[in-house]
C-alpha positions as a Python dict, from the first residue, in 0.01 Angstrom:
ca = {
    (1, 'X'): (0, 0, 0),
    (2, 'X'): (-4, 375, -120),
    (3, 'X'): (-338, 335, -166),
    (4, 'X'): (-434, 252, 149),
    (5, 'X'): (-253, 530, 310),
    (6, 'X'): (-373, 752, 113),
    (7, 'X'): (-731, 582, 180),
    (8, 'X'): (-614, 627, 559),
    (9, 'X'): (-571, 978, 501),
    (10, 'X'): (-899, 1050, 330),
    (11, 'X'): (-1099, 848, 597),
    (12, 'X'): (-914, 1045, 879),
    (13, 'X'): (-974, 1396, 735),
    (14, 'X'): (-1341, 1325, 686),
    (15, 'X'): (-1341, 1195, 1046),
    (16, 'X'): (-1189, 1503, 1118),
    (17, 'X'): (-1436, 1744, 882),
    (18, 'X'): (-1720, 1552, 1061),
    (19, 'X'): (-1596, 1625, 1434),
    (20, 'X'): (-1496, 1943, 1351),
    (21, 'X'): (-1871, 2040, 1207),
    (22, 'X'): (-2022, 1844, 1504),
    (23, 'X'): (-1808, 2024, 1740),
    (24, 'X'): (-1907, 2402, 1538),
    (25, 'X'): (-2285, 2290, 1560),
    (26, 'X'): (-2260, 2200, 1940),
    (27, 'X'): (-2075, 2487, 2035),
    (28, 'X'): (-2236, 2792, 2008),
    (29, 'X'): (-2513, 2839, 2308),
    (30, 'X'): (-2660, 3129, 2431),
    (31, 'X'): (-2612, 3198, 2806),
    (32, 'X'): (-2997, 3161, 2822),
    (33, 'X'): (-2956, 2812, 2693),
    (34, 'X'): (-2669, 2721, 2944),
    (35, 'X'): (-2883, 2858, 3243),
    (36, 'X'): (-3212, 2641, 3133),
    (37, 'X'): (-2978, 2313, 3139),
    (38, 'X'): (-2821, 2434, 3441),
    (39, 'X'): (-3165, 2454, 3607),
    (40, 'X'): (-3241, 2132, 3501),
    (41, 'X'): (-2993, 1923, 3610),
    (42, 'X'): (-3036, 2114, 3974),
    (43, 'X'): (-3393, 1993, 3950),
    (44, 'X'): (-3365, 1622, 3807),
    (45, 'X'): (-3076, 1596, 4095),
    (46, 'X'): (-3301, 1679, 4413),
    (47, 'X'): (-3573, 1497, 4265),
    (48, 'X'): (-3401, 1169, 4205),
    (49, 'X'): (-3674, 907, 4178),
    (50, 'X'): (-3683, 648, 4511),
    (51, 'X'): (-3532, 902, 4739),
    (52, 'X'): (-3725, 1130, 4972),
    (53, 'X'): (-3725, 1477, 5076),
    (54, 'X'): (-3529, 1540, 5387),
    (55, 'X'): (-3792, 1728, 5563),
    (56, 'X'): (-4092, 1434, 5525),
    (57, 'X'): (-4185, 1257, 5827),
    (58, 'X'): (-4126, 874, 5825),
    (59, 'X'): (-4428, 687, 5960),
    (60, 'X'): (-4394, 425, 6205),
    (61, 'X'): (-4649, 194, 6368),
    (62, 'X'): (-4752, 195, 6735),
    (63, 'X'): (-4441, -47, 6829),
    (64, 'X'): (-4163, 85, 6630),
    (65, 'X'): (-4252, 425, 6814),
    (66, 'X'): (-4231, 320, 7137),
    (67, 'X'): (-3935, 96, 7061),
    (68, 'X'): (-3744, 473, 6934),
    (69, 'X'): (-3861, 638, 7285),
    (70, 'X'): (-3725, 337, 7481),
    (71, 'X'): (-3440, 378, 7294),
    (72, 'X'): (-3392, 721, 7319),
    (73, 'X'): (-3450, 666, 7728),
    (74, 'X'): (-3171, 463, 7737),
    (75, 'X'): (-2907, 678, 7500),
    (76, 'X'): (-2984, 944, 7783),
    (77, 'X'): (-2921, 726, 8058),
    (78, 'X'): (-2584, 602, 7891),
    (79, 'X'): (-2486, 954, 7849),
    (80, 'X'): (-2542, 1073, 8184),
    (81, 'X'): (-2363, 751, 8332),
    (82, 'X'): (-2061, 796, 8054),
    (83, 'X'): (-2075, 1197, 8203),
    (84, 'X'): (-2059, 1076, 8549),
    (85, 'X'): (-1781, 837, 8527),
    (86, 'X'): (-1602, 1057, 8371),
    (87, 'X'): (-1660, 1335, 8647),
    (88, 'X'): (-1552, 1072, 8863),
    (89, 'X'): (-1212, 1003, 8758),
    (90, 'X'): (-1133, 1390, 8644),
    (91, 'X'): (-1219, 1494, 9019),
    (92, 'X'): (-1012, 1162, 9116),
    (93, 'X'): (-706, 1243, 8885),
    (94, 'X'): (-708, 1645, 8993),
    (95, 'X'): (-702, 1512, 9361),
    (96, 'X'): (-417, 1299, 9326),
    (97, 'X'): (-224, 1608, 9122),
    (98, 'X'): (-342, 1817, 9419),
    (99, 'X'): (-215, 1575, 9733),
    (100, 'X'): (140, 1575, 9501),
    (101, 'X'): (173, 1926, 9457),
    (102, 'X'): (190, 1956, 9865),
    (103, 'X'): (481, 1662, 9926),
    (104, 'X'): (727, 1895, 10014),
    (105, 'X'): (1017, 1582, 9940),
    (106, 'X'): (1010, 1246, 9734),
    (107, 'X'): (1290, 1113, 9903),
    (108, 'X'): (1030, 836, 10047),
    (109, 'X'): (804, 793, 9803),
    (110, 'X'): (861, 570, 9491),
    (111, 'X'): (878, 679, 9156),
    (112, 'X'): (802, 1068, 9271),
    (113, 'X'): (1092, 1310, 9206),
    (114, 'X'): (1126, 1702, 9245),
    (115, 'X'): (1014, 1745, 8880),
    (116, 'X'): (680, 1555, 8992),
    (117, 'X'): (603, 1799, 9230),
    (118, 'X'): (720, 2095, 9104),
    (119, 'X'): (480, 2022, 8768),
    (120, 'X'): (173, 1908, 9005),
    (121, 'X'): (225, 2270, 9180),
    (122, 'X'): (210, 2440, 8825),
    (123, 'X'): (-89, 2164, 8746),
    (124, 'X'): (-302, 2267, 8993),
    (125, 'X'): (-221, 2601, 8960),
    (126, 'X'): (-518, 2950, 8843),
    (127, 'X'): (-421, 2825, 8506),
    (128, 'X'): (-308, 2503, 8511),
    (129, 'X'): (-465, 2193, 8284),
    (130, 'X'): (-614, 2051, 8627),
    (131, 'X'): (-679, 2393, 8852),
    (132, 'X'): (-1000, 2504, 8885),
    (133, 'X'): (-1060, 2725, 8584),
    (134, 'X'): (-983, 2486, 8341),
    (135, 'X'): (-1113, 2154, 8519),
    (136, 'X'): (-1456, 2331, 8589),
    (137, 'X'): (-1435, 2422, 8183),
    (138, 'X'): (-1393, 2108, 8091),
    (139, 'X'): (-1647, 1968, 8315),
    (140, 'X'): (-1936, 2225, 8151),
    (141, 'X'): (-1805, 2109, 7840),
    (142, 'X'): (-1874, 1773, 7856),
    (143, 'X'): (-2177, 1758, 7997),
    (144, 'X'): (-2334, 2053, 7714),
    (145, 'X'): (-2189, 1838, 7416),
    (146, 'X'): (-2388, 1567, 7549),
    (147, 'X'): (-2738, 1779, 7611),
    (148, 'X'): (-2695, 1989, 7315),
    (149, 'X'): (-2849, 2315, 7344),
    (150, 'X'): (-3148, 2112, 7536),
    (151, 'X'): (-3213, 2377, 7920),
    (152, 'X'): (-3400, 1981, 8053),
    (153, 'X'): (-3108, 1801, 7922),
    (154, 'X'): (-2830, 2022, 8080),
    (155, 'X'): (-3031, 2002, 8462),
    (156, 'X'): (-3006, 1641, 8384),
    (157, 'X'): (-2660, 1650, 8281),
    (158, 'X'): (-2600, 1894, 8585),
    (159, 'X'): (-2734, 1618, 8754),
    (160, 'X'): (-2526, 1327, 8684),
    (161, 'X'): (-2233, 1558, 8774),
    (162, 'X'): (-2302, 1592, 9172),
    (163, 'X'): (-2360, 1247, 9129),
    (164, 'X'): (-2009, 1171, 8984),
    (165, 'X'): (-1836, 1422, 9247),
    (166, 'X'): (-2035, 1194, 9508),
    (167, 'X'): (-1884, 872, 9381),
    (168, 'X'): (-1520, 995, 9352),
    (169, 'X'): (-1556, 1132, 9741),
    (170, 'X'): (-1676, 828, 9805),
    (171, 'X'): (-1386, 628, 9668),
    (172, 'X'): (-1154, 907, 9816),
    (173, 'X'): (-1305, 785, 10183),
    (174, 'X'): (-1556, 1050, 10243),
    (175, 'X'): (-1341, 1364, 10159),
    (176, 'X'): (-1178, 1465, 9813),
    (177, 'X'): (-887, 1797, 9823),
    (178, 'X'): (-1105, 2163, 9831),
    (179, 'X'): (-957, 2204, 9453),
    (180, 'X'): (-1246, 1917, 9379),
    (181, 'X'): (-1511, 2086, 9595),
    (182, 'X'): (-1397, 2457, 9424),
    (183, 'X'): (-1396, 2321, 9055),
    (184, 'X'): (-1783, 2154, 9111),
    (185, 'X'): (-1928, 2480, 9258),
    (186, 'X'): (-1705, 2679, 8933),
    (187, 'X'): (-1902, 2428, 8724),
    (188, 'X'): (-2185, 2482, 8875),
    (189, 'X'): (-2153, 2840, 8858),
    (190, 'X'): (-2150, 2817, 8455),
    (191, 'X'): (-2469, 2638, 8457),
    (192, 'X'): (-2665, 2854, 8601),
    (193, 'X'): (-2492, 3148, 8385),
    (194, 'X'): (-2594, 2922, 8090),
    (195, 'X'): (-3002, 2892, 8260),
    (196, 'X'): (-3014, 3295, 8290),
    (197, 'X'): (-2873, 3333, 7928),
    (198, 'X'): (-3135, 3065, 7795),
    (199, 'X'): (-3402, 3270, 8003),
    (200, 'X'): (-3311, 3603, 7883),
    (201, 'X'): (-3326, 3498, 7532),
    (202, 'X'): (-3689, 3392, 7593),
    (203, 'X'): (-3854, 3673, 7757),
}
């Protein structure tokens, strides 16, 4: 048994010696050296085999082409519908703040106490979440996160806003509150700030 520990001992200090010469012989580098392997592994990892370069262009018969346009037709469409609705039932919900604001008592009306009213008034207010300012913001907003930075895509998104002012005064009953007619001619108003920066830039 002492012999094996002492055999133990022996293999573990040469195991030891060995790592320790490997370790020595591995260790010293020049910063040359280092900077050639860092190179390297920069260039084996944006060349990995089977994928391609970000900036090629992927070709695509006839059909899958004009399948990507019709799809891109439609993603348009759905985004100027989705901006539309949306129109729609902000102009909708800042009418009904507005109509509440100017109850001067809730004693008949369910549900509707002072508080209501008092917060519709601040609501609807220069710099309240649904007065002008802020609705009209929100309203650019939408419709520029849709279009991107795209001058054709913003008239179209421009667009499907009158059209989703003309569906909420329709379901209104031919009239929404002046607040709704203010806040699309303040949206309006940043659009074509927005054109005249875009044109500015160009010339």
């Amino acid at each position: 048994m002492g012999d094996m520990s002492v055999n133990g001992a022996s293999n573990v200090n040469a195991t030891y010696a060995t790592d320790a010469t490997k370790k020595t012989e591995n260790t010293p580098k020049t910063e040359e050296l280092k900077k050639e392997e860092t190179v390297a592994a920069v260039y084996e990892k944006s060349s990995e085999a089977g994928k391609k370069p970000t900036y090629s262009i992927q070709k695509m018969s006839a059909e899958d082409r004009a399948a990507l346009v019709e799809k891109m037709k439609l993603d348009m469409v759905n985004q100027k519908n989705q901006l539309s609705s949306i129109v729609s039932q902000m102009l909708s919900k800042q009418g009904n703040v507005s109509n509440l604001s100017q109850m001067f008592s809730p004693e008949n009306l369910k549900n509707v106490t002072a508080e209501d009213i008092a917060k519709a008034k601040q609501d609807i207010s220069e710099d309240g979440y649904w007065g002008v300012k802020q609705t009209s913001q929100r309203l650019f907003d939408f419709a520029s996160a849709l279009a991107g930075d795209d001058v054709e895509k913003m008239k179209e998104m421009q667009a499907a806003m009158e059209k989703g002012f003309k569906k909420a005064t329709k379901a209104w009953g031919g009239k929404l509150p002046d607040i709704c007619q203010e806040t699309i001619n303040e949206a309006n108003k940043m659009f074509d700030e927005y054109y005249a920066s875009k044109k500015s830039v160009e010339s």
